Short mmCIF file of C-alpha atoms and ligand atoms in Angstrom, two decimals:
data_model
loop_
_atom_site.label_atom_id
_atom_site.label_comp_id
_atom_site.label_asym_id
_atom_site.label_seq_id
_atom_site.Cartn_x
_atom_site.Cartn_y
_atom_site.Cartn_z
CA MET A 74 10.94 -18.52 14.36
CA GLN A 75 12.81 -18.02 11.09
CA ILE A 76 10.89 -17.05 7.96
CA GLU A 77 12.32 -17.90 4.52
CA ASN A 78 11.63 -16.69 1.00
CA PHE A 79 9.22 -18.74 -1.13
CA ILE A 80 10.79 -19.31 -4.54
CA ASP A 81 9.77 -21.91 -7.11
CA GLY A 82 7.43 -23.53 -4.59
CA LYS A 83 10.15 -24.02 -1.95
CA PHE A 84 10.95 -22.25 1.31
CA THR A 85 14.39 -20.90 0.44
CA PRO A 86 16.95 -19.13 2.66
CA PRO A 87 18.36 -15.86 1.32
CA ILE A 88 21.46 -16.46 -0.86
CA ASP A 89 23.66 -14.17 1.26
CA GLY A 90 22.42 -15.77 4.49
CA ASN A 91 21.45 -12.44 6.06
CA TYR A 92 18.38 -11.95 8.25
CA LEU A 93 16.51 -9.02 9.83
CA PRO A 94 14.57 -8.94 13.10
CA ASN A 95 10.78 -8.59 12.94
CA LEU A 96 9.55 -7.01 16.19
CA ASN A 97 6.12 -6.84 17.81
CA PRO A 98 5.60 -3.07 18.23
CA ALA A 99 3.14 -3.54 21.09
CA ASN A 100 5.70 -5.11 23.42
CA GLY A 101 9.10 -5.00 21.69
CA GLU A 102 9.38 -8.81 21.54
CA LEU A 103 11.03 -10.57 18.61
CA ASN A 104 8.37 -12.16 16.38
CA SER A 105 10.75 -13.75 13.89
CA MET A 106 13.89 -13.33 11.81
CA ILE A 107 13.20 -12.62 8.15
CA PRO A 108 15.42 -12.80 5.05
CA ASP A 109 17.37 -9.64 4.29
CA SER A 110 17.28 -10.65 0.62
CA SER A 111 19.38 -9.24 -2.19
CA HIS A 112 19.26 -8.75 -5.97
CA ASP A 113 20.32 -12.39 -6.36
CA ASP A 114 17.21 -13.66 -4.55
CA VAL A 115 15.03 -11.48 -6.79
CA ASN A 116 16.83 -12.85 -9.89
CA SER A 117 16.25 -16.40 -8.75
CA ALA A 118 12.54 -15.63 -8.14
CA VAL A 119 12.22 -14.05 -11.60
CA ASN A 120 13.77 -17.16 -13.19
CA ALA A 121 11.22 -19.35 -11.39
CA ALA A 122 8.34 -17.05 -12.40
CA LYS A 123 9.49 -17.05 -16.04
CA SER A 124 9.60 -20.85 -16.17
CA ALA A 125 6.18 -21.15 -14.53
CA PHE A 126 4.60 -18.60 -16.88
CA SER A 127 4.19 -20.83 -19.93
CA ASN A 128 2.06 -23.42 -18.08
CA TRP A 129 0.14 -21.02 -15.86
CA SER A 130 -0.75 -18.63 -18.68
CA LYS A 131 -2.05 -21.54 -20.77
CA LEU A 132 -4.56 -22.72 -18.16
CA THR A 133 -8.15 -21.78 -18.91
CA ILE A 134 -9.57 -18.96 -16.85
CA ASN A 135 -11.85 -21.49 -15.14
CA GLU A 136 -8.85 -23.56 -14.08
CA ARG A 137 -7.21 -20.46 -12.61
CA ILE A 138 -10.48 -19.47 -10.90
CA ASP A 139 -10.52 -22.91 -9.33
CA TRP A 140 -7.03 -22.30 -7.91
CA LEU A 141 -8.17 -18.96 -6.45
CA ARG A 142 -11.03 -20.73 -4.69
CA GLN A 143 -8.63 -23.32 -3.29
CA ILE A 144 -6.40 -20.55 -1.92
CA ALA A 145 -9.46 -18.85 -0.36
CA ASP A 146 -10.46 -22.16 1.27
CA GLY A 147 -6.92 -22.73 2.54
CA LEU A 148 -6.79 -19.23 4.04
CA GLU A 149 -10.24 -19.68 5.59
CA GLN A 150 -8.86 -22.63 7.58
CA ARG A 151 -6.03 -20.39 8.84
CA LYS A 152 -8.26 -17.37 9.57
CA ALA A 153 -7.45 -17.22 13.29
CA ASP A 154 -3.70 -17.44 12.51
CA ILE A 155 -3.96 -14.59 9.99
CA ALA A 156 -5.55 -12.35 12.62
CA ARG A 157 -3.03 -13.33 15.32
CA LEU A 158 -0.02 -12.74 13.05
CA GLU A 159 -1.31 -9.35 11.84
CA CYS A 160 -1.90 -8.38 15.48
CA GLU A 161 1.64 -9.40 16.44
CA ASP A 162 3.35 -7.79 13.43
CA THR A 163 1.43 -4.48 13.50
CA GLY A 164 0.18 -4.04 17.07
CA LYS A 165 -3.39 -3.62 15.80
CA PRO A 166 -6.27 -4.92 17.96
CA ILE A 167 -7.03 -8.62 17.43
CA SER A 168 -10.72 -7.84 16.90
CA LEU A 169 -9.83 -5.45 14.05
CA ALA A 170 -7.40 -7.97 12.55
CA GLU A 171 -10.16 -10.60 12.55
CA ARG A 172 -12.91 -8.34 11.24
CA VAL A 173 -10.91 -6.48 8.61
CA ASP A 174 -7.56 -8.11 7.77
CA ALA A 175 -8.38 -11.81 7.93
CA GLU A 176 -11.84 -11.42 6.46
CA ARG A 177 -10.78 -9.29 3.50
CA SER A 178 -7.62 -11.30 2.70
CA ILE A 179 -9.85 -14.33 2.08
CA THR A 180 -12.59 -12.36 0.32
CA ASN A 181 -10.08 -10.89 -2.14
CA PHE A 182 -9.49 -14.37 -3.60
CA SER A 183 -13.17 -15.37 -3.67
CA PHE A 184 -14.20 -11.95 -5.04
CA PHE A 185 -11.76 -12.07 -7.97
CA ALA A 186 -12.69 -15.71 -8.64
CA ASP A 187 -16.33 -14.61 -9.00
CA HIS A 188 -15.51 -11.40 -10.81
CA ALA A 189 -13.29 -13.04 -13.42
CA LYS A 190 -16.23 -15.31 -14.31
CA SER A 191 -18.15 -12.24 -15.38
CA ILE A 192 -15.59 -10.78 -17.82
CA ALA A 193 -17.45 -10.14 -21.04
CA ASP A 194 -15.95 -10.80 -24.49
CA LEU A 195 -15.54 -7.42 -26.19
CA GLU A 196 -16.47 -7.16 -29.84
CA PHE A 197 -16.91 -4.05 -31.99
CA ARG A 198 -18.73 -4.54 -35.27
CA MET A 199 -17.97 -2.29 -38.27
CA ASP A 200 -19.80 -2.23 -41.62
CA ASP A 201 -17.24 -4.55 -43.16
CA ALA A 202 -15.28 -6.09 -40.28
CA THR A 203 -15.39 -7.22 -36.65
CA ASN A 204 -12.93 -6.24 -33.90
CA TYR A 205 -12.22 -8.88 -31.27
CA VAL A 206 -10.59 -7.58 -28.09
CA ILE A 207 -8.61 -10.29 -26.36
CA ARG A 208 -6.81 -10.24 -23.02
CA LYS A 209 -3.33 -11.65 -22.66
CA PRO A 210 -1.40 -11.86 -19.40
CA VAL A 211 1.29 -9.21 -18.98
CA GLY A 212 3.97 -11.75 -17.95
CA VAL A 213 5.98 -11.67 -14.71
CA VAL A 214 4.59 -8.91 -12.47
CA GLY A 215 6.03 -7.26 -9.34
CA LEU A 216 3.78 -6.51 -6.35
CA ILE A 217 5.02 -4.30 -3.50
CA THR A 218 2.90 -3.57 -0.43
CA PRO A 219 3.00 -1.62 2.87
CA TRP A 220 2.59 -2.65 6.51
CA ASN A 221 -0.76 -1.17 7.49
CA LEU A 222 -3.01 -3.89 6.00
CA PRO A 223 -0.45 -6.57 5.16
CA LEU A 224 -2.19 -9.62 3.64
CA TYR A 225 -5.31 -7.57 2.82
CA LEU A 226 -3.35 -5.40 0.37
CA LEU A 227 -1.06 -8.16 -0.90
CA SER A 228 -3.98 -10.47 -1.75
CA TRP A 229 -5.80 -7.53 -3.39
CA LYS A 230 -2.99 -7.57 -5.98
CA ILE A 231 -2.12 -11.29 -6.05
CA ALA A 232 -5.68 -12.49 -6.80
CA PRO A 233 -6.32 -10.44 -9.98
CA ALA A 234 -2.74 -10.92 -11.21
CA LEU A 235 -3.11 -14.70 -10.86
CA VAL A 236 -6.51 -15.00 -12.42
CA MET A 237 -5.39 -13.09 -15.50
CA GLY A 238 -2.55 -15.57 -16.05
CA ASN A 239 0.51 -13.70 -14.75
CA THR A 240 3.23 -15.08 -12.54
CA ILE A 241 4.30 -13.09 -9.52
CA ILE A 242 7.21 -11.71 -7.54
CA ALA A 243 5.79 -10.14 -4.37
CA LYS A 244 7.46 -8.21 -1.57
CA PRO A 245 5.56 -7.53 1.64
CA SER A 246 6.74 -4.80 3.98
CA GLU A 247 9.80 -5.79 6.02
CA LEU A 248 7.78 -4.77 9.11
CA THR A 249 4.95 -7.24 8.41
CA PRO A 250 6.31 -10.41 6.78
CA SER A 251 4.30 -13.08 8.62
CA THR A 252 1.01 -13.38 6.77
CA ALA A 253 2.73 -13.44 3.36
CA ASN A 254 4.65 -16.41 4.78
CA LEU A 255 1.37 -17.96 5.97
CA LEU A 256 0.04 -17.60 2.41
CA CYS A 257 3.10 -19.57 1.20
CA GLU A 258 2.28 -22.31 3.73
CA VAL A 259 -1.23 -22.46 2.29
CA LEU A 260 0.16 -22.64 -1.28
CA ASP A 261 2.46 -25.45 -0.20
CA SER A 262 -0.40 -27.34 1.45
CA ILE A 263 -2.61 -27.25 -1.66
CA ASP A 264 0.23 -28.16 -4.08
CA PHE A 265 -0.15 -24.88 -5.89
CA PRO A 266 1.88 -24.83 -9.14
CA LYS A 267 5.52 -24.05 -8.40
CA GLY A 268 7.01 -20.70 -9.37
CA VAL A 269 3.67 -18.97 -10.01
CA ILE A 270 3.78 -17.00 -6.74
CA ASN A 271 7.23 -16.12 -5.38
CA ILE A 272 7.61 -14.10 -2.18
CA VAL A 273 10.93 -12.34 -1.57
CA GLN A 274 11.22 -10.82 1.90
CA GLY A 275 13.49 -7.91 2.77
CA LEU A 276 14.06 -4.19 2.57
CA GLY A 277 12.50 -1.79 0.08
CA SER A 278 15.81 -0.23 -0.90
CA THR A 279 17.23 -3.63 -1.93
CA VAL A 280 14.45 -6.12 -2.75
CA GLY A 281 11.83 -3.51 -3.72
CA GLN A 282 14.30 -1.63 -5.87
CA ALA A 283 15.55 -4.87 -7.51
CA ILE A 284 11.95 -5.79 -8.41
CA VAL A 285 11.19 -2.37 -9.87
CA GLU A 286 14.36 -2.28 -11.97
CA HIS A 287 14.32 -5.91 -13.17
CA PRO A 288 13.96 -5.83 -16.98
CA GLU A 289 11.93 -9.04 -17.10
CA ILE A 290 9.26 -7.84 -14.68
CA ARG A 291 6.76 -6.18 -17.01
CA ALA A 292 4.34 -4.54 -14.55
CA ILE A 293 4.66 -3.05 -11.10
CA SER A 294 1.73 -2.63 -8.75
CA PHE A 295 2.90 -0.58 -5.79
CA THR A 296 1.06 0.55 -2.65
CA GLY A 297 2.95 2.73 -0.21
CA GLY A 298 4.02 6.28 0.55
CA THR A 299 4.07 9.09 -2.01
CA GLU A 300 7.83 9.65 -1.65
CA THR A 301 8.56 5.95 -2.32
CA GLY A 302 6.08 6.08 -5.20
CA LYS A 303 8.23 8.80 -6.80
CA ILE A 304 11.29 6.52 -6.67
CA VAL A 305 9.30 3.61 -8.12
CA ALA A 306 7.91 5.79 -10.94
CA ARG A 307 11.33 7.26 -11.70
CA THR A 308 12.82 3.77 -12.10
CA ALA A 309 9.95 2.00 -13.88
CA ALA A 310 8.75 4.71 -16.30
CA PRO A 311 11.81 4.75 -18.64
CA MET A 312 11.52 0.95 -18.87
CA PHE A 313 7.90 1.36 -20.09
CA LYS A 314 6.55 -1.00 -17.45
CA LYS A 315 2.86 -0.98 -16.68
CA LEU A 316 2.61 0.93 -13.42
CA SER A 317 -0.09 1.22 -10.78
CA LEU A 318 0.66 3.51 -7.82
CA GLU A 319 -1.59 3.63 -4.75
CA LEU A 320 -0.03 6.29 -2.53
CA GLY A 321 -0.60 8.48 0.51
CA GLY A 322 -3.60 10.53 1.57
CA LYS A 323 -4.66 13.36 3.85
CA ASN A 324 -8.40 13.03 3.69
CA ALA A 325 -11.09 15.44 4.83
CA THR A 326 -14.15 14.52 6.88
CA ILE A 327 -16.69 17.28 6.24
CA ILE A 328 -19.47 17.83 8.79
CA LEU A 329 -22.27 19.96 7.30
CA ASP A 330 -24.60 22.01 9.54
CA ASP A 331 -27.73 19.90 8.88
CA VAL A 332 -26.27 16.62 10.12
CA ASP A 333 -27.38 14.20 12.82
CA LEU A 334 -24.60 15.14 15.24
CA ALA A 335 -24.37 11.90 17.20
CA SER A 336 -23.98 9.64 14.16
CA ALA A 337 -21.57 12.08 12.48
CA ALA A 338 -19.41 12.14 15.62
CA LYS A 339 -19.27 8.32 15.66
CA GLY A 340 -18.47 8.26 11.93
CA ALA A 341 -15.76 10.94 12.17
CA ALA A 342 -14.11 9.16 15.13
CA ARG A 343 -14.08 5.85 13.26
CA ALA A 344 -12.75 7.51 10.10
CA ALA A 345 -9.93 9.23 12.00
CA PHE A 346 -8.79 6.49 14.36
CA THR A 347 -9.41 3.05 12.83
CA ASN A 348 -6.12 1.10 12.93
CA SER A 349 -4.61 4.03 14.90
CA GLY A 350 -5.16 6.30 11.90
CA GLN A 351 -2.89 4.05 9.82
CA VAL A 352 -5.26 3.55 6.90
CA CYS A 353 -4.57 5.56 3.76
CA LEU A 354 -8.30 6.45 3.72
CA CYS A 355 -8.45 7.81 7.29
CA GLY A 356 -10.10 11.20 7.71
CA SER A 357 -7.36 13.09 9.53
CA ARG A 358 -8.65 16.63 8.87
CA ILE A 359 -12.13 17.18 10.24
CA LEU A 360 -13.90 20.24 8.80
CA VAL A 361 -16.90 21.33 10.86
CA ALA A 362 -19.62 23.86 10.04
CA ASP A 363 -19.41 26.91 12.29
CA LYS A 364 -23.06 26.69 13.39
CA ILE A 365 -22.66 23.28 15.03
CA TYR A 366 -18.93 23.43 15.82
CA HIS A 367 -19.00 23.35 19.64
CA GLU A 368 -21.79 20.83 19.96
CA PHE A 369 -20.16 18.50 17.43
CA VAL A 370 -16.67 18.79 18.88
CA ASP A 371 -17.96 17.96 22.40
CA LEU A 372 -19.59 14.79 21.05
CA LEU A 373 -16.48 13.87 19.05
CA VAL A 374 -14.20 14.26 22.08
CA GLU A 375 -16.60 12.06 24.07
CA GLU A 376 -16.47 9.36 21.34
CA VAL A 377 -12.69 9.45 21.17
CA GLU A 378 -12.21 9.36 24.94
CA ALA A 379 -14.43 6.27 25.08
CA MET A 380 -11.95 4.38 22.86
CA LYS A 381 -9.92 1.90 24.87
CA VAL A 382 -6.19 2.07 24.17
CA GLY A 383 -4.13 -0.91 25.27
CA ASN A 384 -2.96 -4.47 24.76
CA PRO A 385 -3.97 -5.42 21.20
CA LYS A 386 -4.51 -9.02 22.28
CA HIS A 387 -7.39 -7.98 24.55
CA ARG A 388 -10.77 -8.30 22.90
CA ASP A 389 -12.08 -5.00 24.27
CA THR A 390 -9.15 -2.92 22.92
CA ASP A 391 -10.11 -0.33 20.30
CA ILE A 392 -6.68 1.20 19.71
CA GLY A 393 -3.48 -0.86 19.76
CA SER A 394 0.06 0.32 19.16
CA VAL A 395 1.35 2.04 16.04
CA ILE A 396 3.75 0.16 13.76
CA SER A 397 7.07 0.97 15.47
CA ILE A 398 8.83 3.11 18.05
CA ALA A 399 10.32 5.19 15.19
CA HIS A 400 6.81 5.84 13.87
CA LYS A 401 5.58 6.72 17.37
CA ASP A 402 8.41 9.29 17.65
CA LYS A 403 7.49 10.75 14.26
CA ILE A 404 3.83 11.08 15.32
CA HIS A 405 4.86 12.76 18.58
CA SER A 406 7.06 15.19 16.68
CA TYR A 407 3.95 16.31 14.75
CA ILE A 408 1.98 16.72 18.00
CA ASP A 409 4.86 18.84 19.41
CA LEU A 410 4.90 20.90 16.22
CA ALA A 411 1.14 21.46 16.52
CA LYS A 412 1.60 22.69 20.10
CA SER A 413 4.39 25.05 19.06
CA GLU A 414 2.13 26.49 16.36
CA GLY A 415 -0.65 27.27 18.88
CA GLY A 416 -2.69 24.08 18.38
CA GLU A 417 -5.03 23.18 21.23
CA ILE A 418 -4.93 19.49 22.21
CA LEU A 419 -8.59 18.64 22.87
CA THR A 420 -7.82 15.08 23.88
CA GLY A 421 -4.82 12.74 23.73
CA SER A 422 -2.50 13.40 26.62
CA GLU A 423 0.45 11.19 27.57
CA PHE A 424 -0.52 7.95 29.27
CA THR A 425 1.03 4.71 30.47
CA ILE A 426 0.21 1.15 29.48
CA PRO A 427 0.86 -1.63 31.98
CA PRO A 428 3.24 -4.57 31.33
CA PRO A 429 3.72 -6.48 29.07
CA ASN A 430 3.05 -3.46 26.82
CA ALA A 431 4.79 -0.80 28.91
CA ASN A 432 7.46 -0.24 26.23
CA GLY A 433 5.12 -0.58 23.26
CA ALA A 434 4.67 2.05 20.54
CA PHE A 435 1.40 3.47 21.84
CA VAL A 436 -0.02 6.87 20.94
CA ALA A 437 -3.35 8.06 22.36
CA PRO A 438 -5.96 9.18 19.82
CA THR A 439 -5.33 12.91 19.61
CA LEU A 440 -7.60 15.74 18.41
CA ILE A 441 -6.05 19.13 17.73
CA ALA A 442 -7.97 22.39 17.20
CA ASN A 443 -6.96 25.97 16.35
CA LEU A 444 -4.39 25.19 13.66
CA ASN A 445 -4.42 26.93 10.30
CA ILE A 446 -5.85 24.77 7.53
CA ASP A 447 -2.53 24.97 5.69
CA SER A 448 -0.33 24.22 8.73
CA ARG A 449 1.95 21.19 8.37
CA CYS A 450 -0.12 18.98 10.70
CA ALA A 451 -3.22 19.77 8.64
CA VAL A 452 -1.73 19.02 5.22
CA GLU A 453 1.04 16.43 5.70
CA GLU A 454 0.28 12.73 6.06
CA ILE A 455 1.04 11.85 9.70
CA PHE A 456 -0.41 8.31 9.33
CA GLY A 457 -1.13 7.98 13.04
CA PRO A 458 -3.95 8.60 15.52
CA VAL A 459 -3.92 12.37 15.09
CA ALA A 460 -6.67 14.49 13.55
CA THR A 461 -6.92 18.24 13.23
CA ILE A 462 -10.26 20.10 13.47
CA HIS A 463 -11.12 23.23 11.47
CA ARG A 464 -14.20 25.45 11.07
CA PHE A 465 -15.93 26.62 7.92
CA THR A 466 -18.95 28.78 7.21
CA THR A 467 -20.13 27.81 3.70
CA ASP A 468 -20.03 24.58 1.67
CA GLU A 469 -17.76 26.37 -0.83
CA GLU A 470 -15.27 27.14 1.93
CA ALA A 471 -15.31 23.49 3.07
CA ILE A 472 -14.61 22.35 -0.50
CA ARG A 473 -11.74 24.81 -0.85
CA MET A 474 -10.26 23.64 2.48
CA ALA A 475 -10.61 19.97 1.50
CA ASN A 476 -8.82 20.57 -1.79
CA ILE A 477 -5.73 22.45 -0.63
CA THR A 478 -3.47 19.44 0.04
CA GLN A 479 -1.14 17.71 -2.45
CA TYR A 480 -3.21 14.54 -1.93
CA GLY A 481 -6.49 13.40 -3.46
CA LEU A 482 -7.29 9.93 -2.20
CA ALA A 483 -10.56 9.91 -0.25
CA GLY A 484 -12.97 11.83 1.95
CA SER A 485 -16.38 11.72 3.60
CA ILE A 486 -19.26 14.20 3.86
CA TRP A 487 -21.82 14.00 6.66
CA THR A 488 -25.19 15.67 6.11
CA GLY A 489 -28.96 15.33 6.56
CA ASP A 490 -29.42 16.09 2.85
CA ARG A 491 -28.02 13.41 0.52
CA ALA A 492 -28.25 15.62 -2.58
CA ARG A 493 -26.24 18.32 -0.84
CA GLY A 494 -23.67 15.71 0.22
CA VAL A 495 -23.33 14.43 -3.34
CA ALA A 496 -22.99 18.00 -4.67
CA VAL A 497 -20.13 18.65 -2.23
CA ALA A 498 -18.54 15.25 -3.02
CA ASN A 499 -18.56 16.09 -6.72
CA GLN A 500 -16.33 19.09 -6.10
CA ILE A 501 -13.68 17.37 -3.97
CA ASP A 502 -10.55 16.38 -5.90
CA SER A 503 -10.35 12.80 -4.63
CA GLY A 504 -10.75 9.33 -6.08
CA ILE A 505 -13.08 7.94 -3.40
CA LEU A 506 -15.80 9.83 -1.53
CA TRP A 507 -18.42 8.66 0.91
CA VAL A 508 -21.61 10.42 1.98
CA ASN A 509 -22.77 9.55 5.54
CA THR A 510 -20.44 6.57 5.76
CA TRP A 511 -16.73 5.73 5.58
CA LEU A 512 -14.72 2.77 4.29
CA HIS A 513 -17.89 1.16 2.92
CA ARG A 514 -16.43 -0.83 0.03
CA ASP A 515 -17.91 -2.59 -2.97
CA LEU A 516 -14.94 -4.42 -4.48
CA ARG A 517 -16.29 -3.94 -8.02
CA THR A 518 -15.80 -0.15 -7.84
CA PRO A 519 -12.67 1.78 -8.91
CA PHE A 520 -10.22 2.45 -6.08
CA GLY A 521 -7.37 4.95 -6.32
CA GLY A 522 -6.33 8.54 -5.94
CA VAL A 523 -5.76 11.72 -7.91
CA LYS A 524 -2.97 14.31 -7.51
CA ASN A 525 -0.09 12.90 -5.44
CA SER A 526 -2.21 10.02 -4.11
CA GLY A 527 -1.46 7.86 -7.10
CA VAL A 528 -1.81 6.83 -10.69
CA GLY A 529 -4.33 4.26 -11.93
CA ARG A 530 -7.21 2.39 -10.36
CA GLU A 531 -7.60 -0.98 -8.68
CA GLY A 532 -10.79 -2.96 -8.03
CA GLY A 533 -13.08 -5.11 -10.19
CA ASP A 534 -12.48 -4.63 -13.93
CA TRP A 535 -9.75 -2.06 -13.28
CA SER A 536 -7.54 -4.67 -11.60
CA LEU A 537 -8.26 -7.24 -14.29
CA ASN A 538 -7.39 -4.67 -16.98
CA PHE A 539 -4.17 -3.68 -15.26
CA PHE A 540 -3.02 -7.28 -15.10
CA SER A 541 -3.80 -7.93 -18.80
CA GLU A 542 -2.63 -6.68 -22.13
CA LEU A 543 -5.73 -5.84 -24.16
CA CYS A 544 -5.10 -6.62 -27.82
CA ASN A 545 -7.45 -5.93 -30.72
CA ILE A 546 -7.81 -8.27 -33.70
CA CYS A 547 -9.72 -6.71 -36.59
CA VAL A 548 -11.08 -9.31 -39.05
CA LYS A 549 -12.34 -8.09 -42.45
CA ASP A 550 -15.57 -9.69 -43.69
CA ASP A 551 -15.33 -11.96 -46.75
P1 LIG B 206 6.60 2.78 2.13
O1 LIG B 206 6.47 3.56 0.90
O2 LIG B 206 7.67 3.11 3.08
O3 LIG B 206 6.78 1.22 1.80
C1 LIG B 206 5.88 0.51 0.98
C2 LIG B 206 6.59 -0.69 0.40
O4 LIG B 206 7.59 -0.22 -0.51
C3 LIG B 206 7.31 -1.54 1.42
O5 LIG B 206 7.23 -2.91 1.07
C4 LIG B 206 8.77 -1.06 1.29
O6 LIG B 206 9.71 -2.01 1.70
C5 LIG B 206 8.83 -0.82 -0.21
N1 LIG B 206 9.89 0.09 -0.65
C6 LIG B 206 10.57 1.03 0.05
N2 LIG B 206 11.49 1.63 -0.73
C7 LIG B 206 11.38 1.09 -1.97
C8 LIG B 206 12.05 1.30 -3.20
N3 LIG B 206 13.03 2.18 -3.34
N4 LIG B 206 11.66 0.58 -4.27
C9 LIG B 206 10.66 -0.31 -4.18
N5 LIG B 206 10.00 -0.58 -3.01
C10 LIG B 206 10.36 0.11 -1.92
O7 LIG B 206 5.17 2.85 2.83
P2 LIG B 206 4.77 2.26 4.25
O8 LIG B 206 5.35 3.13 5.31
O9 LIG B 206 5.03 0.80 4.27
O10 LIG B 206 3.18 2.45 4.20
C11 LIG B 206 2.52 3.61 4.54
C12 LIG B 206 2.16 4.40 3.33
O11 LIG B 206 1.38 3.62 2.43
C13 LIG B 206 1.30 5.61 3.65
O12 LIG B 206 1.74 6.71 2.92
C14 LIG B 206 -0.09 5.19 3.19
O13 LIG B 206 -0.95 6.26 2.86
C15 LIG B 206 0.25 4.36 2.00
N6 LIG B 206 -0.85 3.48 1.67
C16 LIG B 206 -1.59 3.75 0.55
C17 LIG B 206 -2.67 2.95 0.23
C18 LIG B 206 -3.51 3.22 -1.00
O14 LIG B 206 -4.26 2.33 -1.39
N7 LIG B 206 -3.41 4.39 -1.60
C19 LIG B 206 -2.98 1.85 1.04
C20 LIG B 206 -2.21 1.61 2.17
C21 LIG B 206 -1.14 2.42 2.48
#
């Protein structure tokens, strides 16, 4: 299959005629060829988005909400295809792709349709005047997303950008192009206005860079790694673009000594290994109170060893492949480093997967003990199924250990005492914390990180604000 760009409502081959292979990491098979687009394709998409802006931005918010609902309905009809394509592009288990990726990609459109209905008019009365705060669209916006949750993260940006009246140039990861293309098929099938959403496929260094540096793209919403975020910020900041950066994480899971051990072990295993640890929110450093350390670790190892690793198409698979052979090699290099630094591998030995997945990018869920809390495996984002385990004696020590990384995205605290959990959560330098749960999301809440995990917040009003220019009109009384 050959995927094309989607520009001005048409499936359009890349101007230079170059294509890249898109491989299934679970078996090495070719999924599709995708455009290896250039600056020229981005320019042509920006021209289409600029022309579409005047009509789209003039629609009423209710008319735009209606379009969001039509997209959600169109995606709902393709739900099984979304899950299958995410499974084939990423190697994640089909059951996870159905439950998380397909479900949330649709919900993002219906959520922002509902949420936009609730935007309140802001007015500030003075003794002798009234201030009216109005929202205008920003203009043409650039959306750049990673491979771990492809349509889930792309739709999380597209829906609020659309509803606020912007037109869009979006670039999915070159490793996971298929569901963005499916979205274009849905747009085509519902006669969505041309040029409002343009998808340019290709590499980050060419297409991504061209989007970030294009002078007529007025806002950039980027989700990806911290190092790429630095490049994006360096390019966009001097152009005074609005910028939202959702970056990497190295999140702590803190197990306090008063916890229900069995449920904490289940929670910690899920937090560490969902999507093979390839979720920015994964808890890849597990801090355990000394008093319960051995009992907890035994239960955790049992949970992890019960996870079935294998063919992502099988319904009973818990852990599929990682995103690529190169990523598998990177993850293994961290495991080797851990061993060389005296780390004890509690579970996660080498294993073989039968055909047709024998050459897939599989890594067993791996737990490593006995590393220093500031060792590279404990502080760098591995973004794979690897978690390190560390002991602490007091809550203060756990907080200090949680806070020593450059990141500040998320974390979870597991305890029998909610007030104690909240007190610990309050002292962790992260944007998102859970007590006795993980990845439990209310889409109205702010989402984003502190320190090197990002700048800005997404979710609910925060997304709507990012994709608007708030302007104040002060009217003096007669
Ligand atoms: P990445 O930074 O390599 O790529 C992300 C996107 O940026 C891709 O589309 C890529 O093509 C593009 N890109 C690459 N170079 C670019 C450039 N110079 N200019 C513009 N765009 C460019 O990240 P990845 O490997 O795809 O994803 C994994 C990372 O994403 C992890 O660090 C993970 O923590 C992070 N992530 C963060 C969140 C969050 O919400 N904070 C969510 C998911 C993933």
